[in-house]
Amino acid sequence: MQTELIQVSNPAAAQATIARAGDILRRGGLVAFPTETVYGLGANGLDAAACARIYEAKGRPSDNPLILHVADRAMIDTIAADVPPCAEKLLAAFCPGPITLILRRKAIVPDRITGGLATVGIRMPENAIARAMIRAAGVPIAAPSANISGRPSPTTAASVLRDMQGRIPLILDGGPCRYGVESTIIDCTETPATILRPGAITREMLEELLGGVRLDPALVGAHTVPKAPGMKYRHYAPKAPLTLIEGAGAHMDAAFRRQVHILQQQGETVGILASHETCAALADLIPENLRKDYGPRGDLPAIAARIYEALISLDDTPATALLAEGTTERGLGLAIMNRLHKASGFHSLHCGKSADKRCLRSDSD
Ligand code: TXA
Ligand code: MG
């Protein structure tokens, strides 16, 4: 199959392209499209056969449910059996935006996409191209991130093409995604509402609005099975093994230097994914092509926006071992650290401490 990539700077200027995308989707085909979080791989969410093509294109395990993307509130009522008060509050405060609500589903939602669950994830994206495309299709659009299963989520059309070339007919290129990490997932069928995946709508924002939320225990390192089925798989993984270095910025440079020396003595070619500051401090030890600068230390929006592309770009280097710099776990930092922990397979070191805090979680796929 030929994969066409079409630039769409805004929906008004690209009506024909949006109409074509809607047409492909209505006829059961797949279209990759931009959202404010990451690129999605869309299919008609009410058509089980179309959704099966998503699993095939991504190599996604069939027990991992898909979330449905809607253009407006009326579409939510066609797929959700009920919208509890906490979900109403979330809709009013954050939708459209980078959040997915887990709600009880109506029977119209195919079993194929829910992995047998009684619930469905619903997201109303803010991105104008995504919204126009969903309207053109006229149905809820099932869309996981547009990567091969287990690989980092794409935040540019070029990265979508890299994973999906030859597998899908059309990619809408809307430029780089604004947030860069996938939506916050919040389970509204539980009391208190529970965060299943951290994202740009932060735990603090949710606590302020709802007056109390729970974090899925699986997110805080407990040895429990995560409630979002997809969170149990090893994810976002670069090809070379990655170690996460956590801790305060002041000790970061020294910790990196120490680890780089150890790895280089073992004959490894070391690549790093780190702040501007750490990259600059290691210029004498690591050649430029092996230093991936994810943004200024502490600038969480910039880091979130760049993290996946930086991870992906390390796969194009000769690095055989990778080190990544951690951030705070406050605010957007919780989402960044969740992705870095998963990319490292929960292999992390604390700067200041020499012991290897390897967390043996049994969640590799
Ligand atoms: O930002 C996003 O959410 C992006 C863009 C494209 O919208 N989509 C995305 O989809 O990240 P995906 O499939 O890569 O991740 C959705 C996660 C998976 O971990 C899945 O297991 C979980 O949501 N999920 C889906 N339905 C669920 C349900 N009913 N209950 C619990 N978790 C669910
Ligand atoms: Mg994904």
XYZ file of C-alpha atoms and ligand atoms in Angstrom:
399
model
C 0.000 0.000 0.000
C 1.213 3.504 -0.859
C 1.189 5.868 2.117
C 0.439 9.470 1.260
C 1.517 12.269 3.601
C -0.365 15.539 3.134
C 0.426 18.768 4.940
C -2.606 20.367 6.539
C -1.782 23.686 8.144
C -5.386 24.453 8.999
C -8.659 22.680 8.215
C -10.240 25.607 6.349
C -7.394 25.622 3.814
C -7.558 21.872 3.365
C -11.228 21.043 3.046
C -10.681 18.555 0.243
C -8.039 16.661 2.238
C -10.215 16.575 5.361
C -13.180 15.353 3.284
C -10.990 12.622 1.808
C -9.823 11.546 5.269
C -13.473 11.407 6.407
C -14.301 9.312 3.388
C -11.487 6.798 4.001
C -12.585 6.493 7.644
C -16.272 5.975 6.783
C -15.292 3.235 4.316
C -13.361 1.345 7.029
C -9.826 2.609 6.266
C -7.124 4.052 8.517
C -5.905 7.664 8.685
C -3.102 8.986 10.911
C -3.811 12.474 12.210
C -2.357 15.088 14.561
C -3.734 15.808 18.014
C -2.426 18.186 20.674
C -0.852 15.222 22.524
C 0.604 12.754 19.980
C -0.387 11.564 16.486
C -3.281 9.106 16.413
C -4.012 6.188 14.109
C -7.725 6.524 13.423
C -10.511 4.186 12.304
C -14.306 4.248 12.502
C -14.799 3.417 16.179
C -18.182 1.795 15.597
C -16.882 -0.580 12.909
C -15.211 -3.650 14.447
C -13.574 -4.679 11.152
C -12.058 -1.202 10.685
C -10.733 -1.250 14.253
C -9.193 -4.688 13.652
C -7.011 -2.985 11.007
C -5.573 -0.713 13.717
C -4.429 -3.731 15.755
C -2.924 -5.232 12.619
C -1.080 -2.058 11.516
C 0.368 -1.471 15.002
C 0.994 -5.090 15.974
C -1.046 -4.248 19.079
C -2.090 -6.957 21.569
C -5.817 -7.570 21.128
C -6.594 -7.203 24.852
C -5.479 -3.561 24.782
C -8.593 -1.384 24.321
C -8.824 1.633 22.022
C -10.074 5.051 23.088
C -12.785 6.829 21.094
C -12.315 10.412 19.907
C -15.349 12.667 19.620
C -15.905 16.112 18.150
C -18.511 17.290 20.637
C -20.623 16.471 23.664
C -23.508 15.050 21.617
C -21.196 12.323 20.301
C -20.275 11.338 23.875
C -23.915 10.611 24.639
C -24.071 8.160 21.734
C -21.343 5.942 23.259
C -21.369 6.503 27.046
C -24.084 4.802 29.117
C -23.904 7.564 31.705
C -21.869 10.644 32.489
C -21.417 10.922 36.276
C -21.065 14.336 37.988
C -17.261 14.123 38.168
C -17.104 13.540 34.403
C -19.397 16.540 33.830
C -16.967 18.675 35.824
C -14.002 17.354 33.842
C -15.783 17.990 30.543
C -16.611 21.555 31.542
C -13.086 22.287 32.792
C -10.779 20.484 30.364
C -12.595 19.424 27.187
C -11.723 19.750 24.438
C -8.204 19.009 25.657
C -5.555 16.413 26.539
C -7.671 14.154 28.764
C -9.441 10.804 28.311
C -12.403 9.902 30.507
C -13.188 6.265 31.283
C -16.977 5.910 31.347
C -19.466 3.033 31.229
C -20.117 2.176 27.595
C -23.225 1.683 25.511
C -23.724 -1.565 23.561
C -23.103 0.282 20.281
C -19.354 0.294 21.121
C -17.921 -2.895 19.581
C -16.489 -5.474 22.014
C -13.482 -5.666 19.697
C -12.212 -2.284 20.864
C -12.865 -2.502 24.592
C -10.956 -5.690 25.272
C -14.115 -7.038 26.907
C -14.368 -4.182 29.456
C -17.728 -2.633 30.417
C -16.149 0.796 29.998
C -14.828 2.927 27.160
C -12.199 5.679 27.065
C -13.496 8.906 25.507
C -11.403 11.869 24.431
C -12.395 15.163 22.815
C -9.227 16.491 21.199
C -8.585 20.204 20.916
C -6.535 20.050 17.709
C -8.522 21.719 14.903
C -7.478 19.158 12.257
C -8.498 16.241 14.481
C -11.860 17.861 15.205
C -12.545 18.639 11.544
C -11.625 15.082 10.567
C -13.926 13.522 13.172
C -16.770 15.785 12.008
C -16.104 14.819 8.392
C -16.222 11.120 9.327
C -19.408 11.685 11.341
C -18.594 8.863 13.784
C -16.437 8.487 16.901
C -12.869 7.730 15.837
C -10.945 4.965 17.596
C -7.312 6.024 17.777
C -4.298 4.778 19.644
C -0.969 6.536 19.218
C 0.262 6.047 15.630
C 3.373 3.999 16.465
C 4.229 0.338 16.127
C 3.251 -1.217 19.455
C 5.971 -0.785 22.088
C 7.749 2.067 20.275
C 7.675 5.718 21.376
C 4.535 7.640 20.366
C 5.057 9.873 17.323
C 4.806 13.623 17.791
C 5.676 14.505 14.185
C 4.294 13.209 10.883
C 7.793 12.067 9.895
C 7.852 9.692 12.869
C 4.403 8.377 11.944
C 5.666 7.698 8.428
C 8.663 5.863 9.798
C 6.439 3.354 11.631
C 3.405 3.281 9.318
C 4.833 3.511 5.790
C 3.129 0.960 3.570
C 0.605 0.052 6.292
C -1.937 2.891 5.936
C -3.150 5.035 3.016
C -3.032 8.552 4.514
C -1.161 10.644 7.086
C -2.345 14.190 7.823
C 0.697 16.291 8.709
C -0.275 19.048 11.137
C 3.256 19.783 12.377
C 4.690 18.899 15.790
C 2.241 18.121 18.612
C 1.857 20.793 21.260
C 2.071 18.701 24.468
C 4.087 15.713 23.285
C 2.850 13.168 25.839
C -0.390 11.200 25.591
C -3.571 12.377 27.313
C -4.200 12.003 31.019
C -6.502 9.009 31.529
C -8.957 9.304 34.410
C -11.371 6.582 35.445
C -14.681 8.272 36.299
C -16.404 4.982 37.143
C -14.543 4.848 40.463
C -14.877 7.033 43.571
C -12.655 8.908 43.963
C -11.827 9.222 40.268
C -8.530 7.479 39.506
C -5.659 8.604 37.289
C -4.618 5.632 35.147
C -2.068 7.528 33.032
C -0.564 10.922 33.913
C -0.566 13.616 31.226
C -0.775 17.355 30.617
C -3.908 17.697 32.752
C -1.942 17.168 35.924
C -2.754 15.418 39.173
C -2.680 18.823 40.903
C -5.196 20.297 38.408
C -7.487 17.303 38.890
C -7.220 17.453 42.671
C -8.132 21.110 42.666
C -11.182 20.531 40.487
C -12.477 17.322 42.026
C -11.234 17.751 45.582
C -9.431 14.410 45.608
C -8.249 11.880 43.064
C -6.446 8.580 43.383
C -3.363 7.542 41.442
C -3.571 3.991 40.101
C -1.211 2.171 42.516
C 0.557 0.656 39.504
C 1.829 4.163 38.619
C 3.709 4.621 41.848
C 5.859 1.555 41.505
C 3.647 -0.895 43.378
C 3.730 -4.436 42.077
C 0.154 -4.370 40.904
C -1.429 -4.745 37.501
C -2.321 -1.343 36.031
C -5.999 -0.683 35.379
C -5.352 0.732 31.901
C -4.470 -2.499 30.090
C -1.947 -0.760 27.822
C 0.060 0.539 30.771
C 1.291 -2.979 31.575
C 3.289 -3.301 28.383
C 6.886 -2.188 28.071
C 6.516 1.014 26.139
C 8.277 3.904 24.575
C 11.370 1.768 24.449
C 14.426 2.814 22.444
C 16.528 0.039 20.924
C 19.515 0.381 23.289
C 18.947 -0.229 27.035
C 18.246 2.969 28.931
C 19.023 3.864 32.543
C 17.173 6.737 34.170
C 19.143 9.011 36.503
C 16.860 10.570 39.076
C 17.546 13.258 41.656
C 18.336 16.915 42.111
C 19.854 18.984 39.310
C 22.862 19.992 41.417
C 24.201 16.409 41.471
C 23.185 15.550 37.925
C 26.384 16.442 36.062
C 28.570 14.445 38.454
C 26.224 11.444 38.347
C 26.215 11.455 34.557
C 29.998 11.724 34.368
C 30.385 8.782 36.723
C 27.957 6.585 34.794
C 29.381 7.559 31.410
C 32.878 6.567 32.594
C 31.652 3.227 33.920
C 29.810 2.404 30.713
C 32.615 3.591 28.434
C 35.088 1.437 30.371
C 32.795 -1.510 29.684
C 33.170 -0.747 25.980
C 29.721 0.796 25.516
C 28.992 3.671 23.165
C 26.986 5.953 25.418
C 24.102 8.152 24.262
C 22.360 10.605 26.560
C 18.903 12.140 26.715
C 19.233 15.077 29.065
C 18.711 18.735 29.810
C 20.463 21.471 27.944
C 22.655 21.986 31.020
C 23.723 18.330 31.332
C 24.349 18.025 27.596
C 26.605 21.096 27.728
C 28.466 19.794 30.786
C 29.188 16.462 29.050
C 30.404 17.916 25.761
C 33.966 16.738 26.483
C 32.882 13.121 27.108
C 30.139 12.484 24.560
C 30.160 13.475 20.892
C 27.399 15.794 19.755
C 25.461 13.177 17.755
C 25.089 11.085 20.928
C 23.813 13.963 23.085
C 20.066 14.563 22.756
C 19.039 17.800 24.424
C 15.428 17.549 25.640
C 15.207 21.196 26.711
C 16.223 23.516 29.549
C 16.363 21.797 32.979
C 13.035 22.313 34.745
C 11.147 23.511 31.643
C 8.581 20.719 31.798
C 6.387 21.752 28.817
C 9.465 21.953 26.571
C 10.749 18.589 27.809
C 7.359 16.872 27.349
C 7.110 18.245 23.822
C 10.539 16.901 22.834
C 10.929 13.709 24.799
C 9.610 11.175 22.287
C 11.387 12.655 19.283
C 14.621 12.695 21.289
C 14.104 9.042 22.255
C 13.347 8.092 18.668
C 16.413 9.968 17.366
C 18.704 7.938 19.639
C 17.776 4.901 17.566
C 19.591 6.519 14.610
C 22.874 6.724 16.531
C 25.471 4.009 17.198
C 24.691 4.202 20.952
C 24.693 0.834 22.709
C 23.767 2.186 26.164
C 21.608 5.174 27.033
C 21.344 7.431 30.051
C 18.364 9.735 30.607
C 17.992 12.613 33.054
C 14.927 12.566 35.294
C 12.745 15.528 36.225
C 10.598 16.377 39.206
C 7.432 14.269 39.584
C 5.315 17.347 40.276
C 2.943 18.793 37.681
C 3.710 17.691 34.144
C 6.851 16.027 35.565
C 4.728 13.041 36.672
C 3.843 12.299 33.033
C 7.437 12.763 31.842
C 8.822 10.508 34.570
C 6.157 7.864 33.908
C 7.292 7.685 30.257
C 10.994 7.661 31.198
C 10.462 4.912 33.774
C 8.731 2.823 31.141
C 11.373 3.566 28.499
C 14.001 2.344 30.971
C 12.046 -0.767 31.925
C 12.073 0.709 35.485
C 15.859 0.699 35.628
C 16.960 3.794 37.492
C 19.756 5.242 39.606
C 19.514 8.041 42.119
C 22.232 10.627 41.862
C 24.021 10.905 45.152
C 23.483 7.185 45.762
C 25.631 4.549 44.161
C 23.321 1.564 44.609
C 21.447 0.460 41.536
C 17.741 0.709 42.330
C 16.596 -1.801 39.771
C 12.893 -2.266 40.113
C 11.980 -5.721 38.941
C 8.488 -5.307 37.623
C 7.040 -8.182 35.700
C 5.448 -6.055 33.036
C 7.553 -6.621 29.965
C 5.631 -7.759 26.902
O -3.344 11.318 23.811
C -3.851 10.212 23.600
O -4.620 9.661 24.392
C -3.527 9.541 22.250
C -4.091 10.389 21.129
C -3.947 9.767 19.780
O -5.419 10.718 21.412
N -4.026 8.208 22.234
C -3.457 7.202 22.953
O -4.048 5.970 22.768
O -2.507 7.387 23.677
P -3.304 4.616 23.208
O -4.185 3.513 22.719
O -1.918 4.629 22.731
O -3.403 4.640 24.756
C -4.680 4.496 25.393
C -4.528 3.832 26.732
C -4.029 2.395 26.673
O -3.085 2.202 27.719
C -5.304 1.577 26.958
O -5.018 0.350 27.582
C -6.068 2.509 27.878
O -5.834 3.783 27.310
N -7.520 2.279 27.835
C -8.331 2.302 26.753
N -9.603 2.002 27.100
C -9.609 1.791 28.434
C -10.613 1.429 29.396
N -11.879 1.257 29.054
N -10.232 1.293 30.690
C -8.936 1.488 31.064
N -7.950 1.835 30.202
C -8.271 1.979 28.915
Mg 0.115 4.302 22.705
